[in-house]
Amino acid sequence: MQVTYWLEHAWLDPEVEPGVVVEVSQDGRIADVRTGVDTPPPGATVLRGLTVPGLANAHSHAFHRALRSTVQVGSGTFWTWREVMYSVADRLTPDTYHALARAVYAEMALAGISTVGEFHYLHHAPDGTPYDDPNAMGEALIAAAAEAGIRITLLDTAYVSSGFGKEPDRHQRRFSDGTTEAWAERATLLKDRDHARIGAAIHSVRAVPAEQLDTVAEWAGTRGAPLHVHLSEQTAENDACLAAHGCTPTRLLADHGVLGPNTTGVHNTHLTDEDIALLGASGTGTCMCPTTERDLADGIGPAVALQKEGSPLSLGSDSHAVIDLFEEARAMELNERLRTRTRGHWTAAALLRAATADGHAALGWNDAGRIERGALADLTTVALDSVRTAGPVPRLGAETAVFAASAADVRHTVVGGRHIVRDGRHELVGDVPGALAAAIGALRV
């Protein structure tokens, strides 16, 4: 059956239009978009507020959700935070990871996220022994996304060393396939399906030896699959790469064929002018995760310069200190204001584009992130009458969403024409807070 939605207000990039009808065909795509429809047609489902395309969370580590608040106690650095993260990773099994990810992805749906890019490197048992199904952990994530009602790009991650020339430590053994050739054999067993696409990731230049980078790049290239990499998140990584190879991580990736329009660098924080030029000229994307970058005291990446050079921007919630892409979009602009003491680096429309169309493109879903005929029928509706959003005129809905709204203002999430979140309640996971509490509680020692 064809489904009809009437959107009280809709962001049809770059403008907000009142009274928009969206017809959804049986294949979950938008069959028609009509503007200027003052009242809902008979039988239409009404979405009151501002509807935007479904949001794309381009960088997630689902198990990091178990760290929320725990890692806010005391001080420390990225590296001490990492030890706490490892302690959680050590305790996960395919079953417990499925339960946690299902709850986390349901939280994402409540926040208006219709697609997640899962940067996945928890492959094997804690001692490094493969499970009977070598992709048991990845399949758990794919199943969790389906049960939470969202799309997923599983960015299966190559991680074979703990540093330049170092073997994986005891925590990292479960991340490693031994070589990127063995990684490729295992990753090839994963298959796309309606709600899931398979991509690749290089954890970082310290986790994949230089001579093995080409294997991952070629695997992704032959499939036209997205390829992501943590890039220059920490100055210590840059220093170690310079010591080992005499060049920056960006230059090392460029020399081994990793950069390109299907590649996204995550963070891209500590870059030289040459790095920025290399990323921009190659069309390599940049995924900014401002909440995590602030939380870990990583620094502020040169997003403005990267975009000017030709690097498309996307957004991620990464460590899930919060799951709120409106906050990530807002933070990207406000971080720049603090650094430069000037305002207006991006329009609200440009920031929404990073959270929607450009985020989906970074994850290999070029047919999502827009409210237009032929696109996947993924929609997110933000209330315009909450204590945060009430007052502005509707034509400023994009500015309201980016600079005032939060995930708590999401009223509806539609994926493939299917209502996943209705009036702020998840239709598939009845008690999302309870599911989160149970899944995280099961991981406590």
Short mmCIF file of C-alpha atoms in Angstrom, two decimals:
data_model
loop_
_atom_site.label_atom_id
_atom_site.label_comp_id
_atom_site.label_asym_id
_atom_site.label_seq_id
_atom_site.Cartn_x
_atom_site.Cartn_y
_atom_site.Cartn_z
CA MET A 1 0.00 0.00 0.00
CA GLN A 2 1.08 3.55 -0.68
CA VAL A 3 1.50 5.66 2.46
CA THR A 4 0.84 9.39 2.57
CA TYR A 5 2.41 11.81 5.05
CA TRP A 6 1.39 15.42 5.48
CA LEU A 7 4.24 17.53 6.85
CA GLU A 8 3.13 20.67 8.66
CA HIS A 9 6.48 22.23 7.76
CA ALA A 10 9.32 20.61 5.83
CA TRP A 11 12.93 21.54 5.18
CA LEU A 12 13.32 21.13 1.44
CA ASP A 13 16.95 22.12 1.23
CA PRO A 14 17.58 25.04 1.54
CA GLU A 15 14.12 26.42 2.38
CA VAL A 16 11.32 25.56 4.84
CA GLU A 17 7.98 25.00 3.14
CA PRO A 18 4.55 24.79 4.84
CA GLY A 19 2.04 22.06 4.03
CA VAL A 20 4.04 19.38 2.21
CA VAL A 21 2.61 16.03 1.13
CA VAL A 22 5.00 13.09 0.77
CA GLU A 23 3.73 9.97 -0.97
CA VAL A 24 5.65 6.78 -0.19
CA SER A 25 5.58 3.80 -2.55
CA GLN A 26 5.67 0.13 -1.60
CA ASP A 27 9.45 0.00 -1.96
CA GLY A 28 9.90 2.60 0.80
CA ARG A 29 10.88 5.42 -1.52
CA ILE A 30 9.34 8.83 -2.03
CA ALA A 31 6.98 8.64 -4.99
CA ASP A 32 5.89 12.27 -4.93
CA VAL A 33 6.37 15.54 -3.04
CA ARG A 34 3.74 18.29 -3.22
CA THR A 35 4.03 21.70 -1.59
CA GLY A 36 1.40 24.25 -0.65
CA VAL A 37 -1.12 21.72 0.67
CA ASP A 38 -2.81 23.64 3.48
CA THR A 39 -4.69 20.74 5.09
CA PRO A 40 -3.94 17.02 5.40
CA PRO A 41 -5.43 14.90 2.63
CA PRO A 42 -7.90 12.19 3.75
CA GLY A 43 -6.06 9.25 5.28
CA ALA A 44 -2.71 11.02 5.50
CA THR A 45 -0.50 10.60 8.57
CA VAL A 46 0.12 14.03 10.05
CA LEU A 47 3.63 15.05 11.15
CA ARG A 48 3.34 18.32 13.07
CA GLY A 49 6.46 20.41 13.55
CA LEU A 50 9.44 20.65 11.21
CA THR A 51 10.27 17.57 9.17
CA VAL A 52 13.78 17.12 7.81
CA PRO A 53 15.35 14.13 6.09
CA GLY A 54 16.34 11.32 8.43
CA LEU A 55 19.65 12.07 10.17
CA ALA A 56 22.85 10.14 9.45
CA ASN A 57 25.16 9.38 12.37
CA ALA A 58 28.35 8.85 10.37
CA HIS A 59 30.56 7.64 13.23
CA SER A 60 29.50 5.33 16.05
CA HIS A 61 31.13 2.90 18.45
CA ALA A 62 27.99 1.36 19.94
CA PHE A 63 29.71 -0.18 22.96
CA HIS A 64 31.05 3.22 24.07
CA ARG A 65 27.51 4.02 25.22
CA ALA A 66 28.32 1.93 28.30
CA LEU A 67 30.99 4.50 29.24
CA ARG A 68 28.59 7.43 29.59
CA SER A 69 29.14 9.23 32.94
CA THR A 70 31.62 6.57 34.11
CA VAL A 71 34.43 8.29 32.20
CA GLN A 72 33.37 11.72 33.46
CA VAL A 73 34.73 10.99 36.93
CA GLY A 74 38.04 12.75 37.67
CA SER A 75 40.47 13.90 34.99
CA GLY A 76 42.89 12.13 32.66
CA THR A 77 43.70 12.04 28.95
CA PHE A 78 42.52 10.26 25.82
CA TRP A 79 44.93 7.46 26.68
CA THR A 80 43.61 6.93 30.23
CA TRP A 81 40.06 7.07 28.83
CA ARG A 82 41.09 4.35 26.40
CA GLU A 83 41.97 1.98 29.24
CA VAL A 84 38.44 2.31 30.67
CA MET A 85 37.05 1.70 27.19
CA TYR A 86 39.11 -1.48 26.85
CA SER A 87 37.72 -2.80 30.13
CA VAL A 88 34.19 -2.62 28.70
CA ALA A 89 35.24 -4.11 25.36
CA ASP A 90 36.78 -7.07 27.19
CA ARG A 91 33.39 -8.10 28.61
CA LEU A 92 31.27 -8.10 25.47
CA THR A 93 29.95 -11.24 23.78
CA PRO A 94 27.81 -11.47 20.63
CA ASP A 95 24.68 -11.73 22.80
CA THR A 96 25.51 -8.87 25.16
CA TYR A 97 26.69 -6.71 22.27
CA HIS A 98 23.44 -7.34 20.41
CA ALA A 99 21.41 -6.30 23.46
CA LEU A 100 23.47 -3.15 23.98
CA ALA A 101 23.53 -2.14 20.32
CA ARG A 102 19.78 -2.72 19.94
CA ALA A 103 19.15 -0.31 22.82
CA VAL A 104 21.72 2.22 21.54
CA TYR A 105 20.27 2.18 18.03
CA ALA A 106 16.80 2.61 19.51
CA GLU A 107 18.12 5.66 21.36
CA MET A 108 19.43 6.92 18.03
CA ALA A 109 16.01 6.45 16.42
CA LEU A 110 14.48 8.48 19.24
CA ALA A 111 17.03 11.19 18.38
CA GLY A 112 15.89 11.24 14.74
CA ILE A 113 18.76 9.15 13.36
CA SER A 114 17.68 6.87 10.52
CA THR A 115 21.15 5.59 9.51
CA VAL A 116 24.25 4.81 11.55
CA GLY A 117 27.82 4.22 10.46
CA GLU A 118 29.17 1.65 12.90
CA PHE A 119 32.99 1.71 13.06
CA HIS A 120 33.29 -1.92 14.14
CA TYR A 121 36.48 -3.54 15.39
CA LEU A 122 35.32 -5.95 18.14
CA HIS A 123 35.64 -9.01 15.94
CA HIS A 124 36.75 -12.00 18.01
CA ALA A 125 36.64 -13.49 21.49
CA PRO A 126 38.70 -11.62 24.11
CA ASP A 127 41.72 -13.88 23.63
CA GLY A 128 41.62 -13.33 19.87
CA THR A 129 40.02 -16.67 19.01
CA PRO A 130 37.48 -16.34 16.18
CA TYR A 131 33.91 -17.27 16.97
CA ASP A 132 32.36 -20.21 15.11
CA ASP A 133 30.81 -17.55 12.92
CA PRO A 134 33.82 -15.28 12.36
CA ASN A 135 31.46 -12.32 11.93
CA ALA A 136 29.28 -13.05 14.95
CA MET A 137 29.89 -9.63 16.44
CA GLY A 138 29.24 -7.77 13.20
CA GLU A 139 26.10 -9.79 12.54
CA ALA A 140 24.91 -8.92 16.06
CA LEU A 141 25.18 -5.23 15.15
CA ILE A 142 23.36 -5.69 11.84
CA ALA A 143 20.55 -7.57 13.59
CA ALA A 144 20.39 -4.92 16.33
CA ALA A 145 19.91 -2.15 13.77
CA ALA A 146 17.09 -4.09 12.10
CA GLU A 147 15.32 -4.62 15.42
CA ALA A 148 15.69 -0.92 16.27
CA GLY A 149 14.29 0.01 12.86
CA ILE A 150 17.26 1.94 11.44
CA ARG A 151 19.71 1.48 8.59
CA ILE A 152 23.35 0.62 9.20
CA THR A 153 26.61 0.81 7.32
CA LEU A 154 28.87 -1.68 9.05
CA LEU A 155 32.36 -0.24 8.65
CA ASP A 156 34.27 -3.43 9.31
CA THR A 157 37.59 -2.29 10.68
CA ALA A 158 41.11 -3.52 10.06
CA TYR A 159 43.14 -3.34 13.29
CA VAL A 160 46.28 -5.47 13.34
CA SER A 161 48.84 -3.64 15.50
CA SER A 162 48.88 -1.59 18.68
CA GLY A 163 51.31 0.96 17.30
CA PHE A 164 53.95 1.38 14.67
CA GLY A 165 55.69 -2.02 14.58
CA LYS A 166 54.00 -3.30 17.77
CA GLU A 167 51.90 -6.41 18.28
CA PRO A 168 48.36 -6.01 19.65
CA ASP A 169 48.26 -5.91 23.44
CA ARG A 170 46.01 -8.17 25.51
CA HIS A 171 43.01 -5.87 25.10
CA GLN A 172 43.48 -5.53 21.35
CA ARG A 173 43.82 -9.22 20.49
CA ARG A 174 40.10 -9.48 19.83
CA PHE A 175 40.33 -6.59 17.36
CA SER A 176 42.97 -8.21 15.17
CA ASP A 177 42.77 -10.67 12.26
CA GLY A 178 46.57 -10.87 12.20
CA THR A 179 46.97 -9.34 8.74
CA THR A 180 44.82 -7.22 6.47
CA GLU A 181 44.67 -10.16 4.05
CA ALA A 182 42.99 -12.22 6.79
CA TRP A 183 40.77 -9.24 7.59
CA ALA A 184 39.70 -9.05 3.93
CA GLU A 185 38.83 -12.75 3.86
CA ARG A 186 36.59 -12.38 6.89
CA ALA A 187 35.04 -9.08 5.79
CA THR A 188 34.17 -10.58 2.40
CA LEU A 189 31.80 -12.98 4.15
CA LEU A 190 29.60 -10.04 5.21
CA LYS A 191 26.81 -9.21 2.76
CA ASP A 192 24.63 -6.19 2.08
CA ARG A 193 20.94 -6.45 2.79
CA ASP A 194 17.95 -4.11 2.59
CA HIS A 195 18.76 -2.18 5.77
CA ALA A 196 22.52 -2.80 5.88
CA ARG A 197 25.51 -2.00 3.72
CA ILE A 198 29.04 -3.23 4.29
CA GLY A 199 31.94 -0.81 4.24
CA ALA A 200 35.51 -0.86 5.47
CA ALA A 201 37.64 1.05 7.92
CA ILE A 202 41.28 1.45 8.77
CA HIS A 203 41.30 1.98 12.49
CA SER A 204 44.27 4.37 12.26
CA VAL A 205 47.74 4.54 10.77
CA ARG A 206 49.11 3.21 14.04
CA ALA A 207 46.83 0.13 13.90
CA VAL A 208 47.46 -0.89 10.27
CA PRO A 209 51.08 -1.14 9.07
CA ALA A 210 51.88 1.04 6.07
CA GLU A 211 52.59 -1.91 3.80
CA GLN A 212 49.11 -3.30 4.54
CA LEU A 213 47.10 -0.12 3.94
CA ASP A 214 46.79 -0.90 0.23
CA THR A 215 44.93 -4.13 0.94
CA VAL A 216 42.12 -2.34 2.75
CA ALA A 217 41.94 0.44 0.16
CA GLU A 218 41.76 -2.07 -2.70
CA TRP A 219 39.07 -4.14 -0.93
CA ALA A 220 36.88 -1.07 -0.58
CA GLY A 221 37.71 0.25 -4.03
CA THR A 222 36.78 -2.90 -5.92
CA ARG A 223 33.39 -2.88 -4.20
CA GLY A 224 32.73 0.85 -4.37
CA ALA A 225 32.30 0.64 -0.61
CA PRO A 226 32.79 3.50 1.85
CA LEU A 227 36.16 3.52 3.61
CA HIS A 228 36.64 5.36 6.90
CA VAL A 229 39.74 6.00 9.03
CA HIS A 230 40.48 7.70 12.35
CA LEU A 231 42.86 10.43 11.26
CA SER A 232 45.11 12.71 13.34
CA GLU A 233 42.84 12.63 16.35
CA GLN A 234 45.83 12.97 18.66
CA THR A 235 49.12 14.85 18.27
CA ALA A 236 50.87 11.77 19.72
CA GLU A 237 49.76 9.79 16.66
CA ASN A 238 51.20 12.45 14.35
CA ASP A 239 54.49 12.46 16.23
CA ALA A 240 54.77 8.66 16.13
CA CYS A 241 53.97 8.59 12.40
CA LEU A 242 56.62 11.21 11.69
CA ALA A 243 59.15 9.18 13.69
CA ALA A 244 58.27 5.92 11.92
CA HIS A 245 57.71 7.14 8.36
CA GLY A 246 58.97 10.71 8.13
CA CYS A 247 55.57 12.04 7.13
CA THR A 248 52.14 12.90 8.52
CA PRO A 249 49.35 10.30 8.72
CA THR A 250 47.51 12.07 5.88
CA ARG A 251 50.53 11.91 3.59
CA LEU A 252 51.02 8.22 4.47
CA LEU A 253 47.40 7.47 3.54
CA ALA A 254 47.75 9.45 0.31
CA ASP A 255 50.90 7.56 -0.67
CA HIS A 256 49.09 4.23 -0.22
CA GLY A 257 45.98 5.05 -2.20
CA VAL A 258 43.62 5.43 0.74
CA LEU A 259 42.33 8.94 0.05
CA GLY A 260 39.48 9.58 -2.38
CA PRO A 261 35.78 10.48 -2.68
CA ASN A 262 34.63 7.20 -1.09
CA THR A 263 36.92 7.76 1.92
CA THR A 264 36.10 9.68 5.08
CA GLY A 265 38.64 10.78 7.66
CA VAL A 266 37.15 10.82 11.13
CA HIS A 267 38.17 13.77 13.35
CA ASN A 268 40.90 15.21 11.07
CA THR A 269 41.88 17.34 14.03
CA HIS A 270 45.62 18.05 13.92
CA LEU A 271 46.41 18.69 10.26
CA THR A 272 49.05 20.65 8.40
CA ASP A 273 48.19 22.91 5.47
CA GLU A 274 49.51 20.19 3.16
CA ASP A 275 47.24 17.62 4.85
CA ILE A 276 44.21 19.85 4.31
CA ALA A 277 45.12 20.32 0.64
CA LEU A 278 45.58 16.56 0.15
CA LEU A 279 42.22 15.75 1.71
CA GLY A 280 40.38 18.47 -0.19
CA ALA A 281 41.94 17.80 -3.59
CA SER A 282 41.15 14.08 -3.33
CA GLY A 283 37.53 14.70 -2.28
CA THR A 284 38.11 12.78 0.95
CA GLY A 285 35.34 13.51 3.45
CA THR A 286 35.64 14.74 7.01
CA CYS A 287 33.45 13.40 9.81
CA MET A 288 33.48 15.75 12.79
CA CYS A 289 32.40 14.47 16.21
CA PRO A 290 32.49 17.68 18.26
CA THR A 291 31.00 16.30 21.49
CA THR A 292 33.55 13.51 21.70
CA GLU A 293 36.37 15.78 20.57
CA ARG A 294 35.46 18.19 23.39
CA ASP A 295 34.90 15.42 25.91
CA LEU A 296 38.33 13.88 25.29
CA ALA A 297 40.04 17.28 25.04
CA ASP A 298 41.25 16.36 21.55
CA GLY A 299 40.99 19.82 20.03
CA ILE A 300 39.02 21.55 17.29
CA GLY A 301 39.57 20.35 13.75
CA PRO A 302 39.93 22.76 10.80
CA ALA A 303 36.50 21.99 9.37
CA VAL A 304 36.07 25.34 7.62
CA ALA A 305 39.39 25.05 5.82
CA LEU A 306 38.73 21.41 4.92
CA GLN A 307 35.36 22.18 3.37
CA LYS A 308 36.75 25.14 1.45
CA GLU A 309 39.40 22.83 -0.03
CA GLY A 310 36.75 20.33 -1.15
CA SER A 311 36.26 17.91 1.76
CA PRO A 312 32.54 17.18 2.38
CA LEU A 313 31.50 17.34 6.05
CA SER A 314 29.49 14.79 8.01
CA LEU A 315 28.75 14.37 11.71
CA GLY A 316 28.99 11.56 14.26
CA SER A 317 28.27 10.93 17.92
CA ASP A 318 31.35 8.65 18.24
CA SER A 319 31.67 7.79 21.95
CA HIS A 320 28.01 8.64 22.69
CA ALA A 321 28.67 11.00 25.57
CA VAL A 322 25.39 12.26 24.15
CA ILE A 323 23.48 11.07 21.09
CA ASP A 324 22.20 14.27 19.53
CA LEU A 325 23.11 15.31 15.99
CA PHE A 326 21.56 18.74 16.49
CA GLU A 327 24.12 19.26 19.23
CA GLU A 328 26.91 18.01 16.96
CA ALA A 329 25.85 20.41 14.19
CA ARG A 330 25.54 23.31 16.62
CA ALA A 331 28.88 22.52 18.23
CA MET A 332 30.73 22.55 14.92
CA GLU A 333 29.67 26.15 14.33
CA LEU A 334 30.07 27.28 17.94
CA ASN A 335 33.54 25.73 18.23
CA GLU A 336 34.60 27.81 15.24
CA ARG A 337 33.12 30.93 16.82
CA LEU A 338 35.18 30.38 19.96
CA ARG A 339 38.34 29.73 18.00
CA THR A 340 38.00 32.63 15.57
CA ARG A 341 35.83 35.05 17.57
CA THR A 342 33.66 35.52 14.48
CA ARG A 343 30.16 34.20 13.75
CA GLY A 344 28.44 32.58 10.81
CA HIS A 345 30.84 30.01 9.39
CA TRP A 346 27.98 27.82 8.17
CA THR A 347 24.31 28.47 7.56
CA ALA A 348 21.80 26.32 9.39
CA ALA A 349 21.02 24.70 6.02
CA ALA A 350 24.68 23.77 5.50
CA LEU A 351 24.85 22.19 8.97
CA LEU A 352 21.64 20.24 8.34
CA ARG A 353 23.10 19.07 5.04
CA ALA A 354 26.10 17.64 6.91
CA ALA A 355 23.70 15.78 9.21
CA THR A 356 21.56 14.45 6.36
CA ALA A 357 22.55 14.17 2.68
CA ASP A 358 26.31 14.45 3.13
CA GLY A 359 26.29 12.11 6.11
CA HIS A 360 24.37 9.50 4.15
CA ALA A 361 26.73 9.88 1.18
CA ALA A 362 29.70 9.24 3.49
CA LEU A 363 28.04 5.95 4.47
CA GLY A 364 27.24 4.82 0.94
CA TRP A 365 23.54 5.76 1.03
CA ASN A 366 23.53 8.31 -1.79
CA ASP A 367 19.80 7.70 -2.22
CA ALA A 368 18.96 9.00 1.27
CA GLY A 369 19.09 12.32 3.11
CA ARG A 370 16.77 14.35 0.89
CA ILE A 371 13.01 14.85 0.73
CA GLU A 372 12.58 14.45 -2.99
CA ARG A 373 11.09 12.03 -5.49
CA GLY A 374 13.07 8.76 -5.70
CA ALA A 375 14.88 9.14 -2.39
CA LEU A 376 14.46 6.70 0.48
CA ALA A 377 11.49 7.80 2.59
CA ASP A 378 13.41 8.56 5.78
CA LEU A 379 12.00 11.48 7.77
CA THR A 380 12.63 13.14 11.13
CA THR A 381 10.15 15.55 12.69
CA VAL A 382 11.19 18.10 15.31
CA ALA A 383 8.63 19.76 17.57
CA LEU A 384 8.31 23.50 17.13
CA ASP A 385 6.30 23.96 20.32
CA SER A 386 8.64 22.71 23.05
CA VAL A 387 10.22 25.00 25.65
CA ARG A 388 13.36 25.03 23.48
CA THR A 389 11.73 25.59 20.09
CA ALA A 390 8.57 27.64 20.73
CA GLY A 391 8.47 31.23 19.52
CA PRO A 392 10.38 31.55 16.25
CA VAL A 393 8.38 31.75 13.03
CA PRO A 394 8.25 28.41 11.16
CA ARG A 395 10.25 29.71 8.18
CA LEU A 396 13.22 29.82 10.59
CA GLY A 397 12.74 26.13 11.35
CA ALA A 398 16.23 25.17 10.17
CA GLU A 399 17.81 27.73 12.49
CA THR A 400 15.55 26.55 15.32
CA ALA A 401 16.47 22.92 14.78
CA VAL A 402 20.23 23.53 14.62
CA PHE A 403 20.67 26.24 17.22
CA ALA A 404 17.91 25.51 19.76
CA ALA A 405 16.48 22.00 19.45
CA SER A 406 17.80 18.83 21.02
CA ALA A 407 17.24 15.14 20.50
CA ALA A 408 14.45 15.40 23.09
CA ASP A 409 12.46 17.49 20.60
CA VAL A 410 12.23 14.68 18.02
CA ARG A 411 8.61 13.58 17.74
CA HIS A 412 8.68 11.23 14.75
CA THR A 413 11.21 9.10 12.91
CA VAL A 414 10.18 7.39 9.70
CA VAL A 415 12.49 4.89 7.95
CA GLY A 416 11.55 3.62 4.50
CA GLY A 417 8.06 4.99 5.03
CA ARG A 418 7.66 3.02 8.25
CA HIS A 419 6.90 4.90 11.45
CA ILE A 420 9.67 3.88 13.90
CA VAL A 421 9.22 6.67 16.45
CA ARG A 422 5.71 8.04 16.86
CA ASP A 423 4.95 10.96 19.18
CA GLY A 424 8.28 10.45 20.94
CA ARG A 425 7.79 6.72 21.59
CA HIS A 426 9.72 3.93 19.92
CA GLU A 427 7.33 1.58 18.13
CA LEU A 428 9.64 -1.48 18.16
CA VAL A 429 11.53 -1.23 21.47
CA GLY A 430 8.94 -0.57 24.13
CA ASP A 431 11.20 0.62 26.95
CA VAL A 432 14.39 2.09 25.56
CA PRO A 433 15.71 3.46 28.89
CA GLY A 434 15.04 0.08 30.49
CA ALA A 435 16.81 -1.72 27.65
CA LEU A 436 19.83 0.57 27.99
CA ALA A 437 19.98 0.14 31.76
CA ALA A 438 19.73 -3.65 31.51
CA ALA A 439 22.33 -3.97 28.73
CA ILE A 440 24.83 -1.68 30.43
CA GLY A 441 24.21 -3.20 33.86
CA ALA A 442 25.04 -6.64 32.46
CA LEU A 443 28.54 -5.41 31.62
CA ARG A 444 29.44 -4.23 35.10
CA VAL A 445 32.01 -6.29 36.97
#
